[in-house]
Amino acid sequence: MLDTTRFGEMAVFSGNAHRAFAEAVGQHLEIPLGNCEVMEFSNENIFVRFHDNIRERDVFLIQPIVPPVNTRLMELLIMIDAAKRASAGRITAVIPYYAYGRSDKKDQPRVPITARLVANFLEVAGADRVLTVDLHAGQIQGFFNIPLDELTAFPLIADYFKSQNLTNPVVVATDVGGAKRAQNVAERLKTDIAIVDKRRSGNDEKAEAVTLIGDVKGRDCIIVDDEVLTGGTVASCIGLLRERGARSVRVACVHALFAPRAYQVLDNKDTDEMVFTDSVPLPAPWGTVPSHSISIAPLIGDAIQRIHTGGSVGELFR
Ligand code: R5P
């Protein structure tokens, strides 16, 4: 493999969050994952030890921040600290799913901006760069004072739907904030968008699709969202789209978090297909609804290779 980097040889390690994904990235890069022990003592203190020499090497630590979120975050921070103290040449935190992204602004009195706090933690621990995928909101990029590359899986999702040759597709944003994302997918499918006016009244994770901007009658709707957690948002959108005469309704998200209650919430919803990526461990099989998973391991692998050799990451999306 060509190595033009000013850092040493590339070394890729996985925490405990999603080892299968890290292995798929390693396979794409044609290198084995490095040997790193990440374990917890009986007092819940986490211990990390790199069993490979990483002095001056270009180290990539793969860890989506998924449940148990605070444990996985702490593992990543301690891995970064251990790599720093082992004299790694450069440390990139590869975070396919960035938790706490929904806490990105002070939108109620006396609340934190936890997405910013997590960024601070990563920097203080010693990360030199971050590589991530579809943040909940673009402004989170600005919470970091170190370089951050944000990849997007939506072109892959759009290409999948293109291959399905839907008769009369329309891309549906689950809220006004998701309109740009829906537009990008719609452009690739050469179609238009509809926007759901979604409201949340409190902090109880309940979402209500109030009304719809756009026409979906007789059309094949593709709901796109960055993540599905409780399923409340998409369940409410599916109901509204059916009410407005949609012919079919598919749901696509990047981060399929699927909290246990999502299965109940989405049960019996009239869904034609669920499409998601492997940025987080894959959800349990989904009753009778057909599901399709798209791997973003090659995308992450290509980005790692480009970061390592000083290539353009942006060109991955041209
Ligand atoms: C919210 O703004 C996001 O884009 C998603 O719609 C939300 O995170 C989904 O959460 P849930 O599945 O719990 O409704």
mmCIF file of C-alpha atoms and ligand atoms in Angstrom:
data_model
loop_
_atom_site.group_PDB
_atom_site.id
_atom_site.type_symbol
_atom_site.label_atom_id
_atom_site.label_comp_id
_atom_site.label_asym_id
_atom_site.label_seq_id
_atom_site.Cartn_x
_atom_site.Cartn_y
_atom_site.Cartn_z
ATOM 1 C CA MET A 1 0.000 0.000 0.000
ATOM 2 C CA LEU A 2 1.301 3.445 -0.946
ATOM 3 C CA ASP A 3 2.480 5.329 2.125
ATOM 4 C CA THR A 4 3.263 8.964 1.461
ATOM 5 C CA THR A 5 2.296 10.165 4.921
ATOM 6 C CA ARG A 6 4.483 12.260 7.166
ATOM 7 C CA PHE A 7 3.330 10.002 9.954
ATOM 8 C CA GLY A 8 4.370 6.412 10.420
ATOM 9 C CA GLU A 9 2.558 3.348 9.145
ATOM 10 C CA MET A 10 -1.231 3.237 9.529
ATOM 11 C CA ALA A 11 -2.639 1.316 12.513
ATOM 12 C CA VAL A 12 -6.363 0.692 12.962
ATOM 13 C CA PHE A 13 -7.922 -0.377 16.268
ATOM 14 C CA SER A 14 -11.436 -1.085 17.486
ATOM 15 C CA GLY A 15 -13.056 -0.401 20.834
ATOM 16 C CA ASN A 16 -15.862 -2.655 22.047
ATOM 17 C CA ALA A 17 -18.758 -0.759 20.441
ATOM 18 C CA HIS A 18 -18.893 -2.320 16.953
ATOM 19 C CA ARG A 19 -16.002 -4.680 16.254
ATOM 20 C CA ALA A 20 -17.679 -6.265 13.196
ATOM 21 C CA PHE A 21 -17.734 -2.859 11.535
ATOM 22 C CA ALA A 22 -14.082 -2.134 12.379
ATOM 23 C CA GLU A 23 -13.148 -5.516 10.935
ATOM 24 C CA ALA A 24 -15.006 -4.696 7.712
ATOM 25 C CA VAL A 25 -13.053 -1.427 7.502
ATOM 26 C CA GLY A 26 -9.805 -3.342 8.044
ATOM 27 C CA GLN A 27 -10.763 -5.778 5.283
ATOM 28 C CA HIS A 28 -11.442 -2.912 2.913
ATOM 29 C CA LEU A 29 -8.039 -1.421 3.754
ATOM 30 C CA GLU A 30 -6.472 -4.874 3.480
ATOM 31 C CA ILE A 31 -4.871 -4.608 6.918
ATOM 32 C CA PRO A 32 -5.626 -6.572 10.083
ATOM 33 C CA LEU A 33 -6.939 -4.651 13.080
ATOM 34 C CA GLY A 34 -4.266 -3.890 15.660
ATOM 35 C CA ASN A 35 -4.231 -5.651 18.998
ATOM 36 C CA CYS A 36 -5.733 -3.495 21.720
ATOM 37 C CA GLU A 37 -7.242 -4.710 24.952
ATOM 38 C CA VAL A 38 -10.232 -2.709 26.201
ATOM 39 C CA MET A 39 -11.803 -4.138 29.352
ATOM 40 C CA GLU A 40 -13.685 -3.188 32.485
ATOM 41 C CA PHE A 41 -12.730 -4.131 36.046
ATOM 42 C CA SER A 42 -15.364 -5.125 38.577
ATOM 43 C CA ASN A 43 -15.432 -1.552 39.868
ATOM 44 C CA GLU A 44 -16.491 -0.461 36.330
ATOM 45 C CA ASN A 45 -13.134 1.253 35.754
ATOM 46 C CA ILE A 46 -12.089 0.808 32.129
ATOM 47 C CA PHE A 47 -8.597 -0.363 31.248
ATOM 48 C CA VAL A 48 -6.897 -0.114 27.853
ATOM 49 C CA ARG A 49 -3.610 -1.518 26.645
ATOM 50 C CA PHE A 50 -2.172 -1.460 23.129
ATOM 51 C CA HIS A 51 -0.292 -4.674 22.566
ATOM 52 C CA ASP A 52 1.320 -3.341 19.357
ATOM 53 C CA ASN A 53 4.069 -0.756 19.212
ATOM 54 C CA ILE A 54 2.362 2.416 17.918
ATOM 55 C CA ARG A 55 5.259 4.865 18.411
ATOM 56 C CA GLU A 56 5.029 7.543 15.649
ATOM 57 C CA ARG A 57 2.303 5.581 13.828
ATOM 58 C CA ASP A 58 -0.836 7.035 12.212
ATOM 59 C CA VAL A 59 -3.435 5.616 14.582
ATOM 60 C CA PHE A 60 -7.177 5.302 13.788
ATOM 61 C CA LEU A 61 -9.500 4.319 16.644
ATOM 62 C CA ILE A 62 -12.928 3.110 15.468
ATOM 63 C CA GLN A 63 -15.735 3.505 17.980
ATOM 64 C CA PRO A 64 -19.334 4.612 17.319
ATOM 65 C CA ILE A 65 -20.792 6.011 20.535
ATOM 66 C CA VAL A 66 -23.697 3.611 20.957
ATOM 67 C CA PRO A 67 -25.417 2.136 24.041
ATOM 68 C CA PRO A 68 -24.124 1.835 26.652
ATOM 69 C CA VAL A 69 -23.220 5.309 25.425
ATOM 70 C CA ASN A 70 -21.257 6.596 28.407
ATOM 71 C CA THR A 71 -19.175 3.435 28.656
ATOM 72 C CA ARG A 72 -18.361 3.498 24.938
ATOM 73 C CA LEU A 73 -17.467 7.172 25.103
ATOM 74 C CA MET A 74 -15.198 6.585 28.086
ATOM 75 C CA GLU A 75 -13.544 3.646 26.312
ATOM 76 C CA LEU A 76 -12.756 5.870 23.367
ATOM 77 C CA LEU A 77 -11.351 8.645 25.572
ATOM 78 C CA ILE A 78 -9.146 6.189 27.438
ATOM 79 C CA MET A 79 -7.961 4.625 24.157
ATOM 80 C CA ILE A 80 -6.970 8.087 22.949
ATOM 81 C CA ASP A 81 -5.123 8.767 26.193
ATOM 82 C CA ALA A 82 -3.300 5.434 26.009
ATOM 83 C CA ALA A 83 -2.334 6.047 22.368
ATOM 84 C CA LYS A 84 -1.022 9.517 23.223
ATOM 85 C CA ARG A 85 1.071 8.154 26.065
ATOM 86 C CA ALA A 86 2.371 5.417 23.746
ATOM 87 C CA SER A 87 3.772 8.206 21.495
ATOM 88 C CA ALA A 88 1.439 7.667 18.537
ATOM 89 C CA GLY A 89 2.356 10.050 15.710
ATOM 90 C CA ARG A 90 -1.257 11.103 15.085
ATOM 91 C CA ILE A 91 -4.550 9.933 16.544
ATOM 92 C CA THR A 92 -7.812 10.016 14.586
ATOM 93 C CA ALA A 93 -11.025 9.188 16.446
ATOM 94 C CA VAL A 94 -13.262 7.442 13.909
ATOM 95 C CA ILE A 95 -16.806 7.898 15.240
ATOM 96 C CA PRO A 96 -19.395 6.516 12.765
ATOM 97 C CA TYR A 97 -22.154 7.639 15.154
ATOM 98 C CA TYR A 98 -21.647 10.718 17.326
ATOM 99 C CA ALA A 99 -23.909 10.508 20.389
ATOM 100 C CA TYR A 100 -25.260 13.558 22.201
ATOM 101 C CA GLY A 101 -25.645 15.210 18.791
ATOM 102 C CA ARG A 102 -29.232 16.161 19.614
ATOM 103 C CA SER A 103 -27.963 18.315 22.488
ATOM 104 C CA ASP A 104 -26.429 20.859 20.099
ATOM 105 C CA LYS A 105 -27.934 24.157 21.264
ATOM 106 C CA LYS A 106 -29.380 25.881 24.294
ATOM 107 C CA ASP A 107 -33.020 25.670 23.206
ATOM 108 C CA GLN A 108 -34.486 25.671 26.727
ATOM 109 C CA PRO A 109 -33.406 27.584 29.803
ATOM 110 C CA ARG A 110 -30.617 26.059 31.890
ATOM 111 C CA VAL A 111 -29.698 23.138 29.621
ATOM 112 C CA PRO A 112 -26.242 21.960 28.503
ATOM 113 C CA ILE A 113 -24.732 21.745 25.023
ATOM 114 C CA THR A 114 -23.469 18.230 25.491
ATOM 115 C CA ALA A 115 -22.361 17.755 21.874
ATOM 116 C CA ARG A 116 -19.848 20.532 22.523
ATOM 117 C CA LEU A 117 -18.799 19.014 25.843
ATOM 118 C CA VAL A 118 -18.061 15.677 24.147
ATOM 119 C CA ALA A 119 -15.979 17.513 21.523
ATOM 120 C CA ASN A 120 -13.981 19.108 24.347
ATOM 121 C CA PHE A 121 -13.445 15.702 25.991
ATOM 122 C CA LEU A 122 -12.093 14.229 22.758
ATOM 123 C CA GLU A 123 -9.683 17.099 22.274
ATOM 124 C CA VAL A 124 -8.479 17.133 25.866
ATOM 125 C CA ALA A 125 -7.914 13.366 25.730
ATOM 126 C CA GLY A 126 -5.535 13.965 22.814
ATOM 127 C CA ALA A 127 -7.379 13.294 19.538
ATOM 128 C CA ASP A 128 -5.701 15.062 16.613
ATOM 129 C CA ARG A 129 -8.578 14.579 14.168
ATOM 130 C CA VAL A 130 -12.114 13.228 14.027
ATOM 131 C CA LEU A 131 -13.768 11.290 11.228
ATOM 132 C CA THR A 132 -17.524 10.918 11.539
ATOM 133 C CA VAL A 133 -20.707 10.270 9.561
ATOM 134 C CA ASP A 134 -23.905 12.314 9.235
ATOM 135 C CA LEU A 135 -23.893 14.373 12.402
ATOM 136 C CA HIS A 136 -27.308 15.282 13.734
ATOM 137 C CA ALA A 137 -26.545 18.899 12.829
ATOM 138 C CA GLY A 138 -23.741 20.360 10.724
ATOM 139 C CA GLN A 139 -22.897 23.015 13.304
ATOM 140 C CA ILE A 140 -21.433 20.315 15.557
ATOM 141 C CA GLN A 141 -18.387 20.433 13.243
ATOM 142 C CA GLY A 142 -17.684 23.871 14.678
ATOM 143 C CA PHE A 143 -17.553 22.522 18.240
ATOM 144 C CA PHE A 144 -14.108 21.106 17.420
ATOM 145 C CA ASN A 145 -10.857 23.034 17.218
ATOM 146 C CA ILE A 146 -9.180 20.098 15.504
ATOM 147 C CA PRO A 147 -9.837 18.969 11.912
ATOM 148 C CA LEU A 148 -13.054 17.019 11.502
ATOM 149 C CA ASP A 149 -14.199 15.192 8.385
ATOM 150 C CA GLU A 150 -17.929 14.506 8.181
ATOM 151 C CA LEU A 151 -18.900 11.872 5.643
ATOM 152 C CA THR A 152 -22.432 11.327 4.457
ATOM 153 C CA ALA A 153 -24.120 8.022 3.704
ATOM 154 C CA PHE A 154 -27.071 9.620 1.906
ATOM 155 C CA PRO A 155 -25.563 9.296 -1.599
ATOM 156 C CA LEU A 156 -25.327 5.524 -0.981
ATOM 157 C CA ILE A 157 -28.918 5.481 0.265
ATOM 158 C CA ALA A 158 -30.038 7.464 -2.797
ATOM 159 C CA ASP A 159 -28.175 5.101 -5.139
ATOM 160 C CA TYR A 160 -29.946 2.169 -3.528
ATOM 161 C CA PHE A 161 -33.376 3.692 -4.175
ATOM 162 C CA LYS A 162 -32.328 4.611 -7.715
ATOM 163 C CA SER A 163 -31.642 0.937 -8.334
ATOM 164 C CA GLN A 164 -35.195 0.124 -7.142
ATOM 165 C CA ASN A 165 -36.757 2.114 -10.005
ATOM 166 C CA LEU A 166 -39.712 3.357 -7.967
ATOM 167 C CA THR A 167 -42.504 4.607 -10.222
ATOM 168 C CA ASN A 168 -43.200 8.001 -8.715
ATOM 169 C CA PRO A 169 -40.834 8.679 -5.800
ATOM 170 C CA VAL A 170 -40.929 11.648 -3.450
ATOM 171 C CA VAL A 171 -38.366 12.189 -0.688
ATOM 172 C CA VAL A 172 -39.847 13.170 2.666
ATOM 173 C CA ALA A 173 -38.047 15.127 5.390
ATOM 174 C CA THR A 174 -39.239 14.324 8.907
ATOM 175 C CA ASP A 175 -38.911 17.965 9.938
ATOM 176 C CA VAL A 176 -37.952 21.330 8.547
ATOM 177 C CA GLY A 177 -34.345 20.856 9.724
ATOM 178 C CA GLY A 178 -34.061 17.768 7.502
ATOM 179 C CA ALA A 179 -35.173 19.541 4.302
ATOM 180 C CA LYS A 180 -31.643 20.042 2.922
ATOM 181 C CA ARG A 181 -30.835 16.378 3.468
ATOM 182 C CA ALA A 182 -34.046 15.376 1.656
ATOM 183 C CA GLN A 183 -33.220 17.771 -1.177
ATOM 184 C CA ASN A 184 -29.801 16.165 -1.666
ATOM 185 C CA VAL A 185 -31.347 12.707 -1.918
ATOM 186 C CA ALA A 186 -34.120 14.003 -4.201
ATOM 187 C CA GLU A 187 -31.573 15.586 -6.557
ATOM 188 C CA ARG A 188 -29.892 12.230 -7.031
ATOM 189 C CA LEU A 189 -33.283 10.632 -7.702
ATOM 190 C CA LYS A 190 -34.323 13.525 -9.940
ATOM 191 C CA THR A 191 -37.487 14.126 -8.000
ATOM 192 C CA ASP A 192 -38.982 16.553 -5.474
ATOM 193 C CA ILE A 193 -39.460 16.613 -1.730
ATOM 194 C CA ALA A 194 -42.201 16.907 0.867
ATOM 195 C CA ILE A 195 -41.639 18.171 4.408
ATOM 196 C CA VAL A 196 -43.397 17.059 7.563
ATOM 197 C CA ASP A 197 -44.021 19.712 10.169
ATOM 198 C CA LYS A 198 -43.003 17.753 13.251
ATOM 199 C CA ARG A 199 -43.417 19.023 16.780
ATOM 200 C CA ARG A 200 -41.953 17.901 20.080
ATOM 201 C CA SER A 201 -43.655 19.398 23.112
ATOM 202 C CA GLY A 202 -41.372 18.319 25.956
ATOM 203 C CA ASN A 203 -38.374 16.147 26.756
ATOM 204 C CA ASP A 204 -40.375 12.903 26.776
ATOM 205 C CA GLU A 205 -39.144 11.704 23.324
ATOM 206 C CA LYS A 206 -42.663 12.063 21.861
ATOM 207 C CA ALA A 207 -42.918 13.425 18.331
ATOM 208 C CA GLU A 208 -46.035 14.451 16.438
ATOM 209 C CA ALA A 209 -46.288 14.915 12.671
ATOM 210 C CA VAL A 210 -48.684 17.859 12.537
ATOM 211 C CA THR A 211 -48.959 18.601 8.871
ATOM 212 C CA LEU A 212 -47.330 18.049 5.517
ATOM 213 C CA ILE A 213 -45.918 20.474 2.986
ATOM 214 C CA GLY A 214 -46.041 18.900 -0.484
ATOM 215 C CA ASP A 215 -48.142 16.398 -2.378
ATOM 216 C CA VAL A 216 -47.718 12.675 -1.771
ATOM 217 C CA LYS A 217 -51.004 11.333 -3.166
ATOM 218 C CA GLY A 218 -50.376 8.156 -5.174
ATOM 219 C CA ARG A 219 -46.631 8.496 -4.733
ATOM 220 C CA ASP A 220 -43.825 6.257 -3.444
ATOM 221 C CA CYS A 221 -42.612 8.070 -0.332
ATOM 222 C CA ILE A 222 -39.068 7.714 0.957
ATOM 223 C CA ILE A 223 -38.787 9.126 4.468
ATOM 224 C CA VAL A 224 -35.172 10.117 5.168
ATOM 225 C CA ASP A 225 -33.768 10.857 8.614
ATOM 226 C CA ASP A 226 -30.351 10.858 10.211
ATOM 227 C CA GLU A 227 -31.395 8.441 12.950
ATOM 228 C CA VAL A 228 -34.265 6.346 14.237
ATOM 229 C CA LEU A 229 -34.283 5.912 18.003
ATOM 230 C CA THR A 230 -37.722 5.350 19.554
ATOM 231 C CA GLY A 231 -39.356 5.213 16.124
ATOM 232 C CA GLY A 232 -41.844 7.903 17.206
ATOM 233 C CA THR A 233 -40.856 10.343 14.483
ATOM 234 C CA VAL A 234 -41.145 7.938 11.585
ATOM 235 C CA ALA A 235 -44.265 6.225 12.975
ATOM 236 C CA SER A 236 -46.005 9.567 13.114
ATOM 237 C CA CYS A 237 -44.793 10.492 9.603
ATOM 238 C CA ILE A 238 -45.921 7.139 8.151
ATOM 239 C CA GLY A 239 -49.422 7.701 9.564
ATOM 240 C CA LEU A 240 -49.643 11.171 8.053
ATOM 241 C CA LEU A 241 -48.343 10.068 4.645
ATOM 242 C CA ARG A 242 -50.856 7.196 4.481
ATOM 243 C CA GLU A 243 -53.625 9.591 5.482
ATOM 244 C CA ARG A 244 -52.599 11.849 2.605
ATOM 245 C CA GLY A 245 -52.839 9.005 0.102
ATOM 246 C CA ALA A 246 -49.238 7.790 -0.296
ATOM 247 C CA ARG A 247 -49.018 4.680 -2.464
ATOM 248 C CA SER A 248 -46.040 3.225 -0.604
ATOM 249 C CA VAL A 249 -43.866 4.361 2.296
ATOM 250 C CA ARG A 250 -40.216 3.435 2.797
ATOM 251 C CA VAL A 251 -38.018 4.601 5.660
ATOM 252 C CA ALA A 252 -34.300 5.296 5.299
ATOM 253 C CA CYS A 253 -31.926 6.367 8.035
ATOM 254 C CA VAL A 254 -28.173 6.331 8.508
ATOM 255 C CA HIS A 255 -28.039 5.447 12.202
ATOM 256 C CA ALA A 256 -30.449 2.616 13.060
ATOM 257 C CA LEU A 257 -30.338 2.957 16.837
ATOM 258 C CA PHE A 258 -33.730 1.303 17.384
ATOM 259 C CA ALA A 259 -34.333 1.490 21.131
ATOM 260 C CA PRO A 260 -36.303 -1.562 22.344
ATOM 261 C CA ARG A 261 -39.542 0.416 22.276
ATOM 262 C CA ALA A 262 -39.055 1.254 18.578
ATOM 263 C CA TYR A 263 -40.182 -2.271 17.714
ATOM 264 C CA GLN A 264 -43.502 -1.714 19.474
ATOM 265 C CA VAL A 265 -43.920 1.803 18.169
ATOM 266 C CA LEU A 266 -43.348 0.744 14.571
ATOM 267 C CA ASP A 267 -45.172 -2.572 14.784
ATOM 268 C CA ASN A 268 -48.177 -2.679 12.451
ATOM 269 C CA LYS A 269 -47.176 0.586 10.806
ATOM 270 C CA ASP A 270 -47.748 0.215 7.130
ATOM 271 C CA THR A 271 -44.096 0.294 5.997
ATOM 272 C CA ASP A 272 -42.899 -1.138 2.716
ATOM 273 C CA GLU A 273 -39.195 -1.199 3.574
ATOM 274 C CA MET A 274 -36.648 -0.116 6.192
ATOM 275 C CA VAL A 275 -33.239 0.905 4.867
ATOM 276 C CA PHE A 276 -30.275 1.743 7.114
ATOM 277 C CA THR A 277 -26.500 1.541 7.307
ATOM 278 C CA ASP A 278 -24.137 -0.360 9.590
ATOM 279 C CA SER A 279 -22.788 2.774 11.341
ATOM 280 C CA VAL A 280 -24.113 1.211 14.555
ATOM 281 C CA PRO A 281 -24.650 -2.513 15.330
ATOM 282 C CA LEU A 282 -27.468 -3.772 13.126
ATOM 283 C CA PRO A 283 -30.937 -3.864 14.669
ATOM 284 C CA ALA A 284 -32.661 -7.175 15.377
ATOM 285 C CA PRO A 285 -34.652 -8.632 12.454
ATOM 286 C CA TRP A 286 -37.714 -6.590 11.762
ATOM 287 C CA GLY A 287 -40.897 -8.690 11.867
ATOM 288 C CA THR A 288 -42.438 -8.835 8.442
ATOM 289 C CA VAL A 289 -41.135 -5.513 7.133
ATOM 290 C CA PRO A 290 -38.409 -6.061 4.537
ATOM 291 C CA SER A 291 -35.177 -4.376 5.549
ATOM 292 C CA HIS A 292 -32.014 -3.574 3.666
ATOM 293 C CA SER A 293 -28.661 -2.648 5.158
ATOM 294 C CA ILE A 294 -26.005 -0.673 3.307
ATOM 295 C CA SER A 295 -22.422 -0.961 4.529
ATOM 296 C CA ILE A 296 -20.494 2.260 4.988
ATOM 297 C CA ALA A 297 -17.294 0.386 5.911
ATOM 298 C CA PRO A 298 -15.821 0.952 2.405
ATOM 299 C CA LEU A 299 -16.613 4.675 2.657
ATOM 300 C CA ILE A 300 -14.884 4.954 6.047
ATOM 301 C CA GLY A 301 -11.981 2.824 4.758
ATOM 302 C CA ASP A 302 -11.492 5.091 1.738
ATOM 303 C CA ALA A 303 -11.610 8.192 3.952
ATOM 304 C CA ILE A 304 -9.021 6.696 6.334
ATOM 305 C CA GLN A 305 -6.765 5.923 3.383
ATOM 306 C CA ARG A 306 -7.080 9.498 2.103
ATOM 307 C CA ILE A 307 -6.448 11.035 5.526
ATOM 308 C CA HIS A 308 -3.399 8.820 5.881
ATOM 309 C CA THR A 309 -1.913 9.785 2.537
ATOM 310 C CA GLY A 310 -3.017 13.434 2.564
ATOM 311 C CA GLY A 311 -5.613 12.891 -0.185
ATOM 312 C CA SER A 312 -8.858 14.811 -0.530
ATOM 313 C CA VAL A 313 -11.789 13.407 1.449
ATOM 314 C CA GLY A 314 -14.206 15.746 -0.345
ATOM 315 C CA GLU A 315 -13.430 14.060 -3.659
ATOM 316 C CA LEU A 316 -15.119 10.918 -2.343
ATOM 317 C CA PHE A 317 -18.403 12.740 -2.951
ATOM 318 C CA ARG A 318 -17.774 14.164 -6.420
HETATM 319 C C1 R5P B 1 -34.598 14.487 15.142
HETATM 320 O O1 R5P B 1 -34.568 15.666 14.983
HETATM 321 C C2 R5P B 1 -33.918 13.483 14.288
HETATM 322 O O2 R5P B 1 -33.705 13.892 12.978
HETATM 323 C C3 R5P B 1 -34.711 12.201 14.305
HETATM 324 O O3 R5P B 1 -35.964 12.442 13.722
HETATM 325 C C4 R5P B 1 -34.896 11.698 15.694
HETATM 326 O O4 R5P B 1 -33.659 11.622 16.325
HETATM 327 C C5 R5P B 1 -35.587 10.365 15.705
HETATM 328 O O5 R5P B 1 -35.867 10.006 17.008
HETATM 329 P P1 R5P B 1 -37.100 9.068 17.356
HETATM 330 O O6 R5P B 1 -36.956 7.827 16.524
HETATM 331 O O7 R5P B 1 -36.920 8.796 18.837
HETATM 332 O O8 R5P B 1 -38.346 9.826 17.076
#
